[in-house]
XYZ file of C-alpha atoms in Angstrom:
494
model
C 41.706 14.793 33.093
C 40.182 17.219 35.703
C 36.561 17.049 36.683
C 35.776 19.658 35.375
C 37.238 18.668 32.023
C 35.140 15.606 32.465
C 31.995 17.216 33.172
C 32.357 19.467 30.259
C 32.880 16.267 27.511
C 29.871 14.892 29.267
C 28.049 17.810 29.090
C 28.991 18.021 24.894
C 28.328 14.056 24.650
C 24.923 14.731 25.400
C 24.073 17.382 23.621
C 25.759 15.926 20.758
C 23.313 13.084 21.356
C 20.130 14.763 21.672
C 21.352 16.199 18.550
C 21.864 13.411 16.548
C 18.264 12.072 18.008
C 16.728 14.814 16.421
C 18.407 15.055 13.336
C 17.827 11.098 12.808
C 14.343 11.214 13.108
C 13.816 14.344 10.701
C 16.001 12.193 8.140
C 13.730 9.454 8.175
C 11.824 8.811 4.689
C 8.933 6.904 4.502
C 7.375 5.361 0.765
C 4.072 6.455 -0.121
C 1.840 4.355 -2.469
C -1.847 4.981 -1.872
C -3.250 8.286 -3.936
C -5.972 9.448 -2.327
C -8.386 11.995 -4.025
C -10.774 14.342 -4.155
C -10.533 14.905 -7.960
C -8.767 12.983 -11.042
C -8.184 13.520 -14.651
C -6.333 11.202 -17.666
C -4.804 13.189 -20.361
C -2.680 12.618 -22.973
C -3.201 10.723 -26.349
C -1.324 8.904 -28.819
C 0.874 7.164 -26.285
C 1.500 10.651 -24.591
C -0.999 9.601 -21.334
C -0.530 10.683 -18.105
C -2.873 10.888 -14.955
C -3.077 14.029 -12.352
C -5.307 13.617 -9.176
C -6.641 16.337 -6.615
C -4.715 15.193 -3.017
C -6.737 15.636 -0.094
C -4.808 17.991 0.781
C -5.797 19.957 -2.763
C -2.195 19.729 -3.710
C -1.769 18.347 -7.009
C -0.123 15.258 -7.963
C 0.898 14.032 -11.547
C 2.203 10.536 -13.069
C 3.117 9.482 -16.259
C 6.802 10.012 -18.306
C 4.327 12.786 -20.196
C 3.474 14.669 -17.373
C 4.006 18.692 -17.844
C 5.025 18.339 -13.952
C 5.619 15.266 -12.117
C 5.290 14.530 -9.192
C 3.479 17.278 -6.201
C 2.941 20.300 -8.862
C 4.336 23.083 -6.719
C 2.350 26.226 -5.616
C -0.484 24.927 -5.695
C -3.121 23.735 -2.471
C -6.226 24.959 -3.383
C -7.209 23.178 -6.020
C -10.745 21.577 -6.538
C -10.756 21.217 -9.984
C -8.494 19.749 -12.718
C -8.258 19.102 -16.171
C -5.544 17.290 -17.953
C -4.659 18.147 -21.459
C -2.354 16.337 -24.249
C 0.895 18.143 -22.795
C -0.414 20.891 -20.453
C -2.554 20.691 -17.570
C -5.005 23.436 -16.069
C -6.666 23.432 -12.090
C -9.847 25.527 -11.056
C -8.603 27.242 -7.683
C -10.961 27.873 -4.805
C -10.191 31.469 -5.468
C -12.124 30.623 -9.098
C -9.380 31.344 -10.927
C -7.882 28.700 -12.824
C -3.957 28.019 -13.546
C -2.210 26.435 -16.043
C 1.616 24.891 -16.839
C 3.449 22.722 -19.540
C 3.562 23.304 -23.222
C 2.258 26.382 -24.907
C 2.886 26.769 -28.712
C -0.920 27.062 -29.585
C -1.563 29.548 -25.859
C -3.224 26.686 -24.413
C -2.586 28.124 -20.964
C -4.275 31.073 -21.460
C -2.106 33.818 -20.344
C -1.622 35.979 -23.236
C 1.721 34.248 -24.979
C 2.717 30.909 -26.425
C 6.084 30.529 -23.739
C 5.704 27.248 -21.538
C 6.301 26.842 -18.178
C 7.276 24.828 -16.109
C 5.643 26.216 -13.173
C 1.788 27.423 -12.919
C 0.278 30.555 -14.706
C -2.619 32.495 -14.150
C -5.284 32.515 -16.910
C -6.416 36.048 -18.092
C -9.334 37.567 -18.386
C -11.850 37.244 -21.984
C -9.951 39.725 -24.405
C -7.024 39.777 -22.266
C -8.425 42.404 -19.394
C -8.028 40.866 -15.866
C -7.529 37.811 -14.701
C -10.066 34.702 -15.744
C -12.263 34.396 -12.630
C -15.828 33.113 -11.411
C -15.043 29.647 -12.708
C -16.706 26.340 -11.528
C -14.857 24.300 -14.165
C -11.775 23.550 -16.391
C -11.677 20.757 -19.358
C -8.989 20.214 -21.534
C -8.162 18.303 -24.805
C -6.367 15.167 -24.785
C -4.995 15.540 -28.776
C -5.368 18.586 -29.200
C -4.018 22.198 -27.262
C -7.471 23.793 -26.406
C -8.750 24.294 -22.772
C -12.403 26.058 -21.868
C -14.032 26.790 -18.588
C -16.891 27.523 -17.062
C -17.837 30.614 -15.067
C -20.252 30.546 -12.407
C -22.217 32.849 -14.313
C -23.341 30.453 -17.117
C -20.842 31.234 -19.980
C -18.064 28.806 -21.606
C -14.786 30.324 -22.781
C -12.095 28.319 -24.542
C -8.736 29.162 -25.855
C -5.700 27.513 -27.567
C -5.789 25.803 -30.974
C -9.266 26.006 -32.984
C -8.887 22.093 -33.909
C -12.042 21.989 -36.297
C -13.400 24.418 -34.288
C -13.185 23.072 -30.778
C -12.882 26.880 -29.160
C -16.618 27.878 -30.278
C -15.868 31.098 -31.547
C -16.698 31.931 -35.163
C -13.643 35.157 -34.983
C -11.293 32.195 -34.517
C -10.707 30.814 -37.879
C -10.455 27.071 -37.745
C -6.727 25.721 -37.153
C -5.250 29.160 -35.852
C -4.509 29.814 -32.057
C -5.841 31.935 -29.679
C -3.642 32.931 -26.395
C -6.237 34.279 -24.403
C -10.092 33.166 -23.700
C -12.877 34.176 -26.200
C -16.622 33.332 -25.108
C -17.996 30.214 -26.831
C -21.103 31.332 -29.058
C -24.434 29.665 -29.818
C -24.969 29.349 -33.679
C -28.837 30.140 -33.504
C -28.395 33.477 -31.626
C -24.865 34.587 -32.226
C -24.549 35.661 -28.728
C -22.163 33.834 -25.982
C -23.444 30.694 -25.274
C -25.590 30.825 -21.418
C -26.868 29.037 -18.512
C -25.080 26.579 -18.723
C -24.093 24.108 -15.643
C -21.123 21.421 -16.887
C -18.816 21.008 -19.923
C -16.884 18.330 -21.741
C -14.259 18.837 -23.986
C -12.802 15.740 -26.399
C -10.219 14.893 -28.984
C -11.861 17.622 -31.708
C -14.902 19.235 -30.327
C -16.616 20.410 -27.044
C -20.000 20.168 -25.505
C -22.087 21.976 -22.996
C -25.422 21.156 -21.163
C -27.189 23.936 -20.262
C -29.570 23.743 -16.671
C -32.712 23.151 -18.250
C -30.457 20.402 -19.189
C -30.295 20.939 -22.885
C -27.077 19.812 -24.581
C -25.072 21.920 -27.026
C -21.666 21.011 -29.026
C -19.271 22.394 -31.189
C -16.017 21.554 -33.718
C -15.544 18.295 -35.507
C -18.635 16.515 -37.080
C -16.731 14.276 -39.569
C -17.716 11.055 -37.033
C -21.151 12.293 -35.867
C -19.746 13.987 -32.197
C -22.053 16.708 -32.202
C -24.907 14.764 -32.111
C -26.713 16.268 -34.712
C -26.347 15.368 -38.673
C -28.180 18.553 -39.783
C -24.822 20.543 -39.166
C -21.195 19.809 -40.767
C -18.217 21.012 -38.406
C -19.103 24.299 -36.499
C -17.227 26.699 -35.022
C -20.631 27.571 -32.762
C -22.639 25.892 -31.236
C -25.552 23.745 -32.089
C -27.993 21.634 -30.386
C -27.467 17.939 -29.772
C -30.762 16.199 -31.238
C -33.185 14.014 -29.264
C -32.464 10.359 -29.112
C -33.785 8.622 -32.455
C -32.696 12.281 -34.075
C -36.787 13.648 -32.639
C -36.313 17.051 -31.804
C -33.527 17.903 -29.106
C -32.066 16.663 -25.951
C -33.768 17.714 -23.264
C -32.951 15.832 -20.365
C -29.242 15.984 -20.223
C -27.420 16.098 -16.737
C -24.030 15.313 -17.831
C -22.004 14.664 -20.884
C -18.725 12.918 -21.808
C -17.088 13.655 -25.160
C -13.898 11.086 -26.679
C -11.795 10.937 -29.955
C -15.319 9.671 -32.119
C -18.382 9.439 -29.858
C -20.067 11.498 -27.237
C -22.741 10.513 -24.176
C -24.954 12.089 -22.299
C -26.088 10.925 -18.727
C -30.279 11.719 -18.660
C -31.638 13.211 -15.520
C -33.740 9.949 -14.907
C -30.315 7.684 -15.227
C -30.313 6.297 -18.399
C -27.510 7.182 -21.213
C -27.344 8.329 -24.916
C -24.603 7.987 -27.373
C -23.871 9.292 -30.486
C -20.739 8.676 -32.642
C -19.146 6.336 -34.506
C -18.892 2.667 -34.018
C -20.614 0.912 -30.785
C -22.372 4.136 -29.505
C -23.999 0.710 -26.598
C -27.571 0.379 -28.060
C -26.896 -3.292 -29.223
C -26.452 -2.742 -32.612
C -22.692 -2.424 -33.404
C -23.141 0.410 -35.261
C -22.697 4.206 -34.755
C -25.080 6.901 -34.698
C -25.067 10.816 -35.810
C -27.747 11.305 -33.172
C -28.481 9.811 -30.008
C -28.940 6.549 -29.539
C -30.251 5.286 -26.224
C -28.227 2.457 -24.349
C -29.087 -0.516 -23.550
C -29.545 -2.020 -19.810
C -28.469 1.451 -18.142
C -31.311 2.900 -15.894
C -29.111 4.244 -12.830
C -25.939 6.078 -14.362
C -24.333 9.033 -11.858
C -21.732 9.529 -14.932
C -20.430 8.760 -18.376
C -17.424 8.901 -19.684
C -16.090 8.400 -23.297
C -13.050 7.834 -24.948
C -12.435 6.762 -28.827
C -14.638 4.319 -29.457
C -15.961 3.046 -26.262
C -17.145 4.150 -23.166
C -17.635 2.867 -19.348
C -20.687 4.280 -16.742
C -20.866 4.664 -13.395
C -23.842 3.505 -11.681
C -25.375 4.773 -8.705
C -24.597 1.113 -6.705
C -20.570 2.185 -7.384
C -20.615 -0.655 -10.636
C -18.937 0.243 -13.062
C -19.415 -1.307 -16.732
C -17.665 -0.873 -19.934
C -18.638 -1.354 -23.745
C -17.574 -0.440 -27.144
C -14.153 -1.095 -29.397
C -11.066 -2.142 -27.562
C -8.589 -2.303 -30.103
C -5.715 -0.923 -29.288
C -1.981 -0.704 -29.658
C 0.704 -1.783 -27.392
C 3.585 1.057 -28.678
C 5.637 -1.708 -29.860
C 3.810 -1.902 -33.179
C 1.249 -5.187 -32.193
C -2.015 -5.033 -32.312
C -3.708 -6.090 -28.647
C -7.183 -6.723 -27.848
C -7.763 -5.235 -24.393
C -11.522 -6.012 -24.099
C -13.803 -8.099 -26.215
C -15.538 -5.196 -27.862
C -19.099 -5.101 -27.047
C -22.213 -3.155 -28.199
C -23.725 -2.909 -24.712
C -22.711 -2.493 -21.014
C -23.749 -6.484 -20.417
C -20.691 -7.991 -18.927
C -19.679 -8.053 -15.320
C -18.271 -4.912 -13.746
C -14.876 -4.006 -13.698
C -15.353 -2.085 -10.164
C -18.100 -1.866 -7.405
C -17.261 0.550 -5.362
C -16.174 3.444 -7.604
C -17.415 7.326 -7.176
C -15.984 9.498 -10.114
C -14.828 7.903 -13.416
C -11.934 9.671 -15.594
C -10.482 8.923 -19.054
C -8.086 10.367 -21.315
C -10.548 11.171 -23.970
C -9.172 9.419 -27.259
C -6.547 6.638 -28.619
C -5.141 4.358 -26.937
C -7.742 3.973 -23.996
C -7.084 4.210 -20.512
C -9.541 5.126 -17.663
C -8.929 5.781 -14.007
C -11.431 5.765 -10.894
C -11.922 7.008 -7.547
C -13.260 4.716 -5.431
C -15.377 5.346 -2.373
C -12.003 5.169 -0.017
C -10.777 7.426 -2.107
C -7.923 5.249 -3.793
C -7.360 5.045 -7.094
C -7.290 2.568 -10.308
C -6.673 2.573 -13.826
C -7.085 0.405 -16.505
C -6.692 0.259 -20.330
C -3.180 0.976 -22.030
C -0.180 2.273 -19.724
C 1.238 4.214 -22.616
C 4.604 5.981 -20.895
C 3.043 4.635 -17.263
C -0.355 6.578 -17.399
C -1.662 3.908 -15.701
C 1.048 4.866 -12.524
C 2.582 1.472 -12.927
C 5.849 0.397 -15.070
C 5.182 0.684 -18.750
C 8.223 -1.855 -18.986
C 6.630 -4.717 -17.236
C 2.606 -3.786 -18.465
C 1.541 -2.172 -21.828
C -1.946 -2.964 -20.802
C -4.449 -3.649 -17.969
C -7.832 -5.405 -18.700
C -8.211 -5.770 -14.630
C -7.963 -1.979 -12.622
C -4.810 -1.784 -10.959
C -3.700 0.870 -8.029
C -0.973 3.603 -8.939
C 2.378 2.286 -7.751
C 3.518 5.725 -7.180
C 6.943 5.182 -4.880
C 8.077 8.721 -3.433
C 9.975 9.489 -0.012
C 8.219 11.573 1.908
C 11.269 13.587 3.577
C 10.177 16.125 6.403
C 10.769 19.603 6.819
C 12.553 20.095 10.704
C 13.473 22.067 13.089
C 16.728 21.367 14.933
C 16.773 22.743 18.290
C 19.355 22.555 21.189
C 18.997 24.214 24.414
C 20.706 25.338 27.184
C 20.319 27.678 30.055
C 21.278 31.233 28.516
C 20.561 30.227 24.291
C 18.192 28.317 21.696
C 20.055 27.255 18.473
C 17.825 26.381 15.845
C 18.446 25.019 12.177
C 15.447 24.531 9.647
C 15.962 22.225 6.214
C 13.631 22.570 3.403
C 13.220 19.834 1.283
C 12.115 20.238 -3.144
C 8.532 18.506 -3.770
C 8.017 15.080 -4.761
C 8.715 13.209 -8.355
C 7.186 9.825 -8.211
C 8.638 7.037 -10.232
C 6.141 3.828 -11.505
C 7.189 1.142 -9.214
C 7.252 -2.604 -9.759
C 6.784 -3.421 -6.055
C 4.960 -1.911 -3.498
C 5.815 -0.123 -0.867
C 5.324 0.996 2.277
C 1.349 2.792 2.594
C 1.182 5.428 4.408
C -2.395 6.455 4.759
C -3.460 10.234 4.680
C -6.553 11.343 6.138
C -9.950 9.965 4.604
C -12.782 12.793 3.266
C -15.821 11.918 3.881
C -18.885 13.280 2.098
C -17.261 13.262 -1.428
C -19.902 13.262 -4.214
C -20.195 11.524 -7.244
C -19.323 13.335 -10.450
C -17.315 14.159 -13.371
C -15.824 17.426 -12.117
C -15.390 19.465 -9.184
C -17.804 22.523 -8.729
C -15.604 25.436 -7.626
C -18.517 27.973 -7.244
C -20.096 26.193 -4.145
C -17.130 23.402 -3.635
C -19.684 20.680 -4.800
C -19.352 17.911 -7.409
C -22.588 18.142 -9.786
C -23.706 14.498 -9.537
C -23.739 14.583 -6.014
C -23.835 17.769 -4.843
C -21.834 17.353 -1.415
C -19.282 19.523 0.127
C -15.635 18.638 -0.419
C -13.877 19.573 3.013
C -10.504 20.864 2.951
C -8.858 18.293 4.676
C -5.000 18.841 5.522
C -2.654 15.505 4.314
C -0.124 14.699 6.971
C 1.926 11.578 8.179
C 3.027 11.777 11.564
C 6.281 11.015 13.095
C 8.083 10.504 15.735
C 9.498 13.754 16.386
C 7.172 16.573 16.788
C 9.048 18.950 15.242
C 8.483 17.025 11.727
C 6.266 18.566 9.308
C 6.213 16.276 6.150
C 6.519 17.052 2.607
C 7.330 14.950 -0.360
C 10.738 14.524 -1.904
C 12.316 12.458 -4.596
C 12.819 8.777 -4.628
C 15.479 7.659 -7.149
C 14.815 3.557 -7.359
């Protein structure tokens, strides 16, 4: 061969190689298994759970065989509030609009028809003019199809299925549909409920505390979850009475509602209940007004699901109480908990900073913690818990989402020579995670700092209530090793 035959296969050898060194390192994968999060809900009842957290990033990310999406939801990464429903799921955008995918037969996603979708939809306007916007918060049912937000102005507006009059809106006859928002209104004036700061939504009715930190609710009253015996089931709504049933709440800061019993955080840190069964006042016994509970003087939030309910105190504890029976989806019956009738025992976390549950039957909570990680406990019906639902039906001790997805890069290819640039760009889909049994490789995303404790994210001023500190928009990227590697998440098929 001539030289100059051999300097032209040398000349292809290399390039060929600095080729292949490029291409190799853009086809690396690397397993993610730490969620980290500014934001979490549980949803899902009736062995339909699932779990969706906020990223850092404000991407969303879902778990759970139940999941509307699973896995990185795409289109969205501006999300600072979320709300997960029985089989749909709704985020507050920092543009305060709110989206919504998954199932639709009762117009739970708010866009004017009962189609699903698979991807997310923007909410419309009250009456079906506009588009839905000023919101600071979304809340969703875990049993039943009903969603509401808040608007930054002070009003509540629901839509979806008028469950025993969950929506708050007397034109809405109970157990019909509504595909678009109406305004929730207050019994005693007939006017759209106002000034109002936070909302809870449960199995079968809703509440609202307003800022002089009143608390309204509104649907179901068979179990005593309005908080007020004077009233059967309304379809408006009515005041939540003072603890010992003395005139009305007054002091509210925050409220939780579940499948049978609601709670109220107090602005000096204690915690009513109100309900059936162990509503935590020592008793055993339910209440159909509030009952005070016992050993709780430093709550930052409550959260409820069917008959029980865990708090988070201000040193990061948090403490459980109430009925744990539950069922493990093969038919037997499985204590999870020794029920209790106050938050006595030791605490299942100490270093927690938002609290999350699904709302009803069977129970399952999740937490973030102050590194932002995540764990669950309570039943793993269809993996809600983020770990294999074959291997654990049930988790009495918090354990961290084993959430195993590649996280496969998008590159740019480039070779160069003296006269041209070639260049070659692969996209790769978004990410659906799989409940692992073993744990793999962390890769740690950028920590927030100054996250707040609360139960939801406040869009208006991107606070959380409780703690009323800014959530940063923090960008979630894994480096490596060749610059020209921009990661995003892709499937894992184990």
């Amino acid at each position: 061969m001539s030289t100059r035959n051999w300097l032209k296969l040398g000349l292809v050898l290399v390039l060929g190689m600095a080729f292949f060194s490029v291409s190799n390192s853009s086809a690396e994968v690397q397993a993610v298994n730490s969620v980290r999060a500014v934001d979490i809900s549980v949803g899902g009842e009736t062995h339909r759970g699932y779990g969706c957290v906020i990223l850092l990033s404000h991407e969303v990310l879902c778990w759970g065989d139940n999941a509307p999406i699973r896995g990185i939801v795409p289109g969205i990464n501006d999300a600072v509030g979320i709300a997960a429903g029985v089989g749909h799921t709704c985020v507050a955008l920092r543009t305060k609009t709110v989206k919504c995918w998954g199932s639709n037969g009762n117009g739970q996603l708010g866009n004017g028809t009962q189609n699903s979708s698979t991807t997310p939809v923007t909410v419309i306007g009250v009456g079906g003019n506009g588009v839905l916007s000023n919101i600071v918060e979304v809340a969703a049912s875990a049993k039943y199809d009903f969603t509401c937000a808040l608007s930054s102005a002070g009003n509540v507006m629901c839509w979806g299925f008028n469950s025993h009059g969950g929506i708050g809106n007397p034109s809405v006859s109970m157990y019909s549909s509504t595909d678009t928002p109406v305004n929730v209104i207050e019994l005693s004036t007939s006017n759209p409920l106002t000034d109002v700061k936070t909302i809870a939504v449960g199995s079968y009715a809703t509440c609202a505390v307003k800022v002089s930190g009143a608390a309204f609710c509104w649907g179901d009253n068979g179990l005593g979850q309005l908080g007020n015996p004077t009233v059967g089931s309304s379809n408006a709504a009515v005041p939540v009475l003072g603890v010992g049933g003395t005139g009305n709440l007054t002091d509210a800061s925050q409220v939780s509602l579940g499948d049978a019993m609601g709670c109220a955080r107090r602005s000096n840190g204690t915690v009513a209940c109100w309900g059936m069964n162990q509503v935590g006042d020592g008793t055993g016994n339910g209440s159909s007004s509030p009952s005070a509970v016992i050993g709780v003087s430093n709550a930052i939030q409550v959260t409820t699901a069917q008959e029980n309910a865990c708090v988070l105190l201000a040193t990061g504890e948090v403490k459980c109480w109430g009925n744990w029976n539950g069922n493990s989806g093969s038919g037997a019956s499985q204590q999870v908990f020794s029920s209790t009738n106050s938050p006595s025992g030791a605490a299942l976390l100490t270093n927690a900073r938002q609290l999350a549950t699904g709302g009803g039957w069977p129970q399952k909570y999740c937490a973030i913690l102050n590194d932002d990680t995540v764990r669950c406990w309570g039943a793993n019906d269809s993996g809600s818990l983020g770990v294999d639902s074959g291997a654990v039906q049930y988790s009495n001790v918090p354990v961290e989402p084993q959430l195993s997805f590649t996280m496969g890069p998008v590159t740019t290819t480039s070779t160069t020579t003296s006269t041209t640039t070639t260049s070659t760009t692969t996209s790769v889909p978004a990410a659906i995670p799989t409940t692992a049994t073993t744990v793999p490789t962390t890769v740690v995303a950028p920590v927030v700092t100054n996250v707040g404790n609360g139960a939801s994210t406040n869009v208006g001023s991107t606070t959380i209530p409780q703690g009323q500190k800014s959530v940063p928009r923090v960008a979630q990227t894994v480096p490596t090793a060749a610059s020209t590697t921009v990661p995003v998440a892709t499937e894992s098929l184990e």
